PDB file of C-alpha atoms in Angstrom:
ATOM      1  CA  MET A   6     -46.657  10.890  65.292  1.00 48.00           C
ATOM      2  CA  ILE A   7     -47.729   9.993  61.746  1.00 47.00           C
ATOM      3  CA  THR A   8     -45.344   8.724  59.086  1.00 45.00           C
ATOM      4  CA  ILE A   9     -46.105   9.347  55.426  1.00 46.00           C
ATOM      5  CA  VAL A  10     -44.253   8.908  52.162  1.00 47.00           C
ATOM      6  CA  ALA A  11     -44.123  12.037  50.021  1.00 49.00           C
ATOM      7  CA  LYS A  12     -42.619  12.749  46.628  1.00 48.00           C
ATOM      8  CA  THR A  13     -40.555  15.922  46.511  1.00 47.00           C
ATOM      9  CA  SER A  14     -37.911  17.408  44.269  1.00 48.00           C
ATOM     10  CA  TRP A  15     -35.206  16.479  46.808  1.00 47.00           C
ATOM     11  CA  ARG A  16     -35.737  12.771  46.189  1.00 46.00           C
ATOM     12  CA  LEU A  17     -38.308  10.775  44.297  1.00 43.00           C
ATOM     13  CA  GLU A  18     -39.705   9.487  47.602  1.00 65.00           C
ATOM     14  CA  MET A  19     -38.914  10.230  51.206  1.00 71.00           C
ATOM     15  CA  THR A  20     -40.404   9.415  54.543  1.00 83.00           C
ATOM     16  CA  VAL A  21     -41.974  12.365  56.304  1.00 89.00           C
ATOM     17  CA  ILE A  22     -42.995  12.399  59.951  1.00 91.00           C
ATOM     18  CA  LEU A  23     -45.851  14.581  61.184  1.00 94.00           C
ATOM     19  CA  ARG A  24     -45.514  15.396  64.875  1.00 95.00           C
ATOM     20  CA  GLN A  25     -46.271  18.082  67.409  1.00 95.00           C
ATOM     21  CA  ALA A  26     -43.700  20.875  67.431  1.00 95.00           C
ATOM     22  CA  THR A  27     -41.617  21.605  70.501  1.00 93.00           C
ATOM     23  CA  PRO A  28     -39.786  24.777  71.544  1.00 93.00           C
ATOM     24  CA  HIS A  29     -36.633  23.127  70.160  1.00 92.00           C
ATOM     25  CA  ASN A  30     -38.095  23.607  66.656  1.00 93.00           C
ATOM     26  CA  LEU A  31     -38.028  27.408  66.952  1.00 94.00           C
ATOM     27  CA  ASP A  32     -34.962  27.992  64.735  1.00 93.00           C
ATOM     28  CA  ALA A  33     -36.120  25.529  62.067  1.00 93.00           C
ATOM     29  CA  LEU A  34     -39.592  27.104  61.995  1.00 95.00           C
ATOM     30  CA  TYR A  35     -38.069  30.547  61.657  1.00 95.00           C
ATOM     31  CA  ARG A  36     -35.893  29.364  58.731  1.00 94.00           C
ATOM     32  CA  LEU A  37     -38.925  27.778  57.055  1.00 95.00           C
ATOM     33  CA  GLU A  38     -40.873  31.042  57.372  1.00 93.00           C
ATOM     34  CA  GLN A  39     -37.994  32.894  55.660  1.00 93.00           C
ATOM     35  CA  VAL A  40     -37.868  30.426  52.765  1.00 92.00           C
ATOM     36  CA  ALA A  41     -41.605  30.003  52.258  1.00 91.00           C
ATOM     37  CA  PHE A  42     -42.988  33.536  52.580  1.00 89.00           C
ATOM     38  CA  SER A  43     -41.964  36.802  50.946  1.00 84.00           C
ATOM     39  CA  GLY A  44     -43.849  38.902  53.515  1.00 83.00           C
ATOM     40  CA  ASP A  45     -46.136  38.629  56.520  1.00 86.00           C
ATOM     41  CA  ARG A  46     -43.625  36.321  58.183  1.00 90.00           C
ATOM     42  CA  PHE A  47     -43.671  35.501  61.855  1.00 92.00           C
ATOM     43  CA  SER A  48     -40.814  36.846  63.920  1.00 92.00           C
ATOM     44  CA  ARG A  49     -38.815  34.546  66.163  1.00 93.00           C
ATOM     45  CA  ARG A  50     -40.675  36.060  69.129  1.00 93.00           C
ATOM     46  CA  GLN A  51     -44.097  35.361  67.587  1.00 94.00           C
ATOM     47  CA  LEU A  52     -43.126  31.764  66.824  1.00 94.00           C
ATOM     48  CA  TRP A  53     -41.864  31.302  70.389  1.00 94.00           C
ATOM     49  CA  HIS A  54     -45.203  32.544  71.671  1.00 94.00           C
ATOM     50  CA  LEU A  55     -47.132  30.128  69.452  1.00 93.00           C
ATOM     51  CA  LEU A  56     -44.988  27.185  70.538  1.00 94.00           C
ATOM     52  CA  ASN A  57     -45.370  27.979  74.223  1.00 92.00           C
ATOM     53  CA  ARG A  58     -48.948  29.200  74.549  1.00 77.00           C
ATOM     54  CA  ALA A  59     -51.561  26.917  76.094  1.00 64.00           C
ATOM     55  CA  HIS A  60     -54.236  27.363  73.418  1.00 91.00           C
ATOM     56  CA  ALA A  61     -52.204  26.637  70.298  1.00 95.00           C
ATOM     57  CA  LEU A  62     -51.058  23.451  68.651  1.00 96.00           C
ATOM     58  CA  THR A  63     -48.328  23.343  66.007  1.00 96.00           C
ATOM     59  CA  LEU A  64     -47.638  20.278  63.893  1.00 97.00           C
ATOM     60  CA  VAL A  65     -44.450  19.975  61.866  1.00 96.00           C
ATOM     61  CA  ALA A  66     -43.750  17.842  58.821  1.00 95.00           C
ATOM     62  CA  GLN A  67     -40.176  16.676  59.107  1.00 92.00           C
ATOM     63  CA  ARG A  68     -38.062  14.618  56.782  1.00 84.00           C
ATOM     64  CA  ASP A  69     -37.256  11.385  58.623  1.00 76.00           C
ATOM     65  CA  ASP A  70     -33.931  12.074  60.350  1.00 64.00           C
ATOM     66  CA  ARG A  71     -32.968   8.388  60.278  1.00 61.00           C
ATOM     67  CA  ASP A  72     -31.904   8.986  56.674  1.00 53.00           C
ATOM     68  CA  GLU A  73     -28.323  10.154  57.224  1.00 53.00           C
ATOM     69  CA  ARG A  74     -27.839  11.278  53.612  1.00 54.00           C
ATOM     70  CA  HIS A  75     -30.513  13.939  54.159  1.00 52.00           C
ATOM     71  CA  PRO A  76     -30.551  15.416  57.678  1.00 53.00           C
ATOM     72  CA  ALA A  77     -33.845  16.300  59.357  1.00 64.00           C
ATOM     73  CA  VAL A  78     -35.425  19.294  57.671  1.00 81.00           C
ATOM     74  CA  LEU A  79     -38.822  20.829  58.327  1.00 92.00           C
ATOM     75  CA  LEU A  80     -40.870  20.564  55.171  1.00 95.00           C
ATOM     76  CA  GLY A  81     -43.957  22.257  56.550  1.00 96.00           C
ATOM     77  CA  TYR A  82     -45.945  23.249  59.586  1.00 96.00           C
ATOM     78  CA  GLY A  83     -49.392  24.309  60.637  1.00 97.00           C
ATOM     79  CA  THR A  84     -50.601  26.067  63.777  1.00 96.00           C
ATOM     80  CA  LEU A  85     -54.097  25.806  65.202  1.00 97.00           C
ATOM     81  CA  LEU A  86     -55.477  28.302  67.714  1.00 96.00           C
ATOM     82  CA  PHE A  87     -58.209  27.353  70.153  1.00 96.00           C
ATOM     83  CA  ARG A  88     -60.330  29.695  72.239  1.00 94.00           C
ATOM     84  CA  ARG A  89     -61.942  28.650  75.509  1.00 92.00           C
ATOM     85  CA  GLY A  90     -65.659  28.126  75.210  1.00 93.00           C
ATOM     86  CA  SER A  91     -65.549  28.160  71.408  1.00 95.00           C
ATOM     87  CA  ARG A  92     -66.213  25.244  69.062  1.00 97.00           C
ATOM     88  CA  ARG A  93     -64.327  27.050  66.276  1.00 97.00           C
ATOM     89  CA  ALA A  94     -60.610  26.384  65.769  1.00 98.00           C
ATOM     90  CA  ARG A  95     -58.461  28.670  63.620  1.00 97.00           C
ATOM     91  CA  LEU A  96     -55.726  27.582  61.243  1.00 97.00           C
ATOM     92  CA  TYR A  97     -53.473  30.471  62.136  1.00 96.00           C
ATOM     93  CA  SER A  98     -50.484  29.577  60.010  1.00 95.00           C
ATOM     94  CA  PHE A  99     -49.883  26.968  57.333  1.00 96.00           C
ATOM     95  CA  CYS A 100     -46.636  26.588  55.455  1.00 94.00           C
ATOM     96  CA  VAL A 101     -45.091  24.061  53.064  1.00 95.00           C
ATOM     97  CA  HIS A 102     -41.447  24.349  51.992  1.00 95.00           C
ATOM     98  CA  PRO A 103     -41.261  25.445  48.320  1.00 92.00           C
ATOM     99  CA  GLU A 104     -39.363  22.235  47.433  1.00 90.00           C
ATOM    100  CA  ALA A 105     -42.143  20.069  48.925  1.00 92.00           C
ATOM    101  CA  ARG A 106     -45.074  21.846  47.265  1.00 90.00           C
ATOM    102  CA  GLY A 107     -47.123  19.673  44.952  1.00 91.00           C
ATOM    103  CA  SER A 108     -46.110  16.491  46.789  1.00 91.00           C
ATOM    104  CA  GLY A 109     -49.388  15.998  48.676  1.00 93.00           C
ATOM    105  CA  LEU A 110     -47.692  16.992  51.910  1.00 95.00           C
ATOM    106  CA  GLY A 111     -49.930  20.054  52.391  1.00 95.00           C
ATOM    107  CA  ARG A 112     -53.069  17.932  52.090  1.00 96.00           C
ATOM    108  CA  ARG A 113     -51.782  15.377  54.586  1.00 95.00           C
ATOM    109  CA  LEU A 114     -50.653  18.042  57.023  1.00 97.00           C
ATOM    110  CA  LEU A 115     -54.045  19.755  56.794  1.00 97.00           C
ATOM    111  CA  GLU A 116     -55.865  16.433  57.319  1.00 97.00           C
ATOM    112  CA  SER A 117     -53.817  15.839  60.450  1.00 97.00           C
ATOM    113  CA  LEU A 118     -54.537  19.342  61.757  1.00 98.00           C
ATOM    114  CA  GLU A 119     -58.265  18.821  61.137  1.00 97.00           C
ATOM    115  CA  ALA A 120     -58.128  15.557  63.107  1.00 97.00           C
ATOM    116  CA  ARG A 121     -56.444  17.388  66.007  1.00 97.00           C
ATOM    117  CA  ALA A 122     -59.133  20.095  65.915  1.00 97.00           C
ATOM    118  CA  ARG A 123     -61.875  17.430  65.958  1.00 97.00           C
ATOM    119  CA  ALA A 124     -60.156  15.718  68.899  1.00 96.00           C
ATOM    120  CA  ARG A 125     -60.544  18.998  70.796  1.00 95.00           C
ATOM    121  CA  GLU A 126     -64.229  19.006  69.880  1.00 95.00           C
ATOM    122  CA  ALA A 127     -64.012  21.844  67.354  1.00 97.00           C
ATOM    123  CA  GLU A 128     -67.003  21.905  65.043  1.00 97.00           C
ATOM    124  CA  VAL A 129     -65.608  24.412  62.547  1.00 98.00           C
ATOM    125  CA  LEU A 130     -62.100  25.142  61.284  1.00 98.00           C
ATOM    126  CA  GLY A 131     -61.551  28.686  60.027  1.00 98.00           C
ATOM    127  CA  LEU A 132     -58.619  30.339  58.257  1.00 98.00           C
ATOM    128  CA  GLU A 133     -57.564  33.398  56.311  1.00 97.00           C
ATOM    129  CA  VAL A 134     -55.805  33.169  52.943  1.00 97.00           C
ATOM    130  CA  ARG A 135     -54.346  35.734  50.574  1.00 95.00           C
ATOM    131  CA  ALA A 136     -56.677  36.482  47.672  1.00 97.00           C
ATOM    132  CA  ASP A 137     -53.750  36.110  45.249  1.00 95.00           C
ATOM    133  CA  ASN A 138     -52.658  32.694  46.571  1.00 94.00           C
ATOM    134  CA  ASP A 139     -54.469  30.518  44.047  1.00 95.00           C
ATOM    135  CA  VAL A 140     -52.560  27.366  45.038  1.00 93.00           C
ATOM    136  CA  ALA A 141     -53.543  27.606  48.712  1.00 94.00           C
ATOM    137  CA  MET A 142     -57.125  28.550  47.865  1.00 96.00           C
ATOM    138  CA  GLY A 143     -57.329  25.535  45.557  1.00 96.00           C
ATOM    139  CA  LEU A 144     -56.092  23.216  48.316  1.00 96.00           C
ATOM    140  CA  TYR A 145     -58.529  24.637  50.842  1.00 97.00           C
ATOM    141  CA  ARG A 146     -61.476  24.328  48.439  1.00 97.00           C
ATOM    142  CA  ARG A 147     -60.547  20.734  47.567  1.00 97.00           C
ATOM    143  CA  MET A 148     -60.422  20.013  51.295  1.00 97.00           C
ATOM    144  CA  GLY A 149     -63.977  21.334  51.804  1.00 97.00           C
ATOM    145  CA  PHE A 150     -63.404  24.932  52.896  1.00 98.00           C
ATOM    146  CA  TYR A 151     -65.763  27.591  51.593  1.00 98.00           C
ATOM    147  CA  PRO A 152     -65.363  31.394  51.497  1.00 97.00           C
ATOM    148  CA  GLU A 153     -67.105  33.148  54.400  1.00 97.00           C
ATOM    149  CA  ARG A 154     -66.124  36.749  53.866  1.00 97.00           C
ATOM    150  CA  TRP A 155     -63.865  39.066  51.883  1.00 98.00           C
ATOM    151  CA  LEU A 156     -61.126  40.853  53.853  1.00 97.00           C
ATOM    152  CA  SER A 157     -60.094  44.090  52.134  1.00 97.00           C
ATOM    153  CA  ASP A 158     -56.527  45.328  52.659  1.00 95.00           C
ATOM    154  CA  TYR A 159     -55.879  42.432  55.080  1.00 95.00           C
ATOM    155  CA  TYR A 160     -52.172  41.736  54.609  1.00 93.00           C
ATOM    156  CA  GLU A 161     -49.236  44.040  55.346  1.00 91.00           C
ATOM    157  CA  ASP A 162     -48.682  44.752  51.636  1.00 92.00           C
ATOM    158  CA  GLY A 163     -52.337  45.730  51.136  1.00 94.00           C
ATOM    159  CA  CYS A 164     -53.399  42.443  49.546  1.00 95.00           C
ATOM    160  CA  ALA A 165     -56.950  41.354  50.281  1.00 97.00           C
ATOM    161  CA  GLY A 166     -57.807  37.971  51.714  1.00 97.00           C
ATOM    162  CA  TRP A 167     -60.584  35.497  52.170  1.00 98.00           C
ATOM    163  CA  GLN A 168     -61.828  34.168  55.449  1.00 98.00           C
ATOM    164  CA  MET A 169     -62.723  30.527  54.814  1.00 98.00           C
ATOM    165  CA  ALA A 170     -64.281  27.829  56.978  1.00 98.00           C
ATOM    166  CA  LYS A 171     -64.948  24.117  56.992  1.00 98.00           C
ATOM    167  CA  PRO A 172     -67.461  22.250  59.128  1.00 97.00           C
ATOM    168  CA  LEU A 173     -65.708  19.450  61.002  1.00 97.00           C
ATOM    169  CA  VAL A 174     -68.897  17.691  62.086  1.00 89.00           C
ATOM    170  CA  ALA A 175     -72.216  17.092  60.379  1.00 75.00           C
ATOM    171  CA  LEU A 176     -75.044  19.384  61.506  1.00 58.00           C
ATOM    172  CA  GLU A 177     -76.915  16.519  63.146  1.00 58.00           C
ATOM    173  CA  GLU A 178     -73.792  15.715  65.223  1.00 63.00           C
ATOM    174  CA  ALA A 179     -73.287  19.340  66.315  1.00 56.00           C
ATOM    175  CA  ALA A 180     -76.851  19.953  67.545  1.00 54.00           C
ATOM    176  CA  PRO A 181     -76.829  17.493  70.492  1.00 58.00           C
ATOM    177  CA  ARG A 182     -73.600  18.994  71.865  1.00 56.00           C
ATOM    178  CA  ARG A 183     -75.122  22.445  71.976  1.00 52.00           C
ATOM    179  CA  ALA A 184     -78.393  21.254  73.479  1.00 50.00           C
ATOM    180  CA  GLY A 185     -76.668  19.375  76.322  1.00 48.00           C
TER     181      GLY A 185
END
């Protein structure tokens, strides 16, 4: 669990806890999906599967519930997928509540997800992002992701996307792992 202080429009400052999601977060994750995305949302069944599958890790950013004036609310989440035998992790879903955008929470959540991917010995973190989501693309580029390939007609509404990737280890660190 990581505690951070973030500035949001709800309060000037609040304490946010980053922690691994549990199946008990299903309803809150579903509500966050409804608020944050206009399309391509996960269903309750898809979220359940992500929370309960062996090769996925979901982190949630939660307002500290010790503050009784503002009950615990999920401000964001990110899900990593891992594949056996692969050194590439995939950021499968990444979401920040509209009221928490611009607070630095997305950057901190992504840093924490990258650390978790490194801990599982991933060498590369990949993702897909909507071509019209300039804010997300800006965050990913600032965090060291680069475009790998264009994905025509990728999203359900026909919007294109970019597949992006970020090396999580330096090339000289990755080579000995492969050789051994």
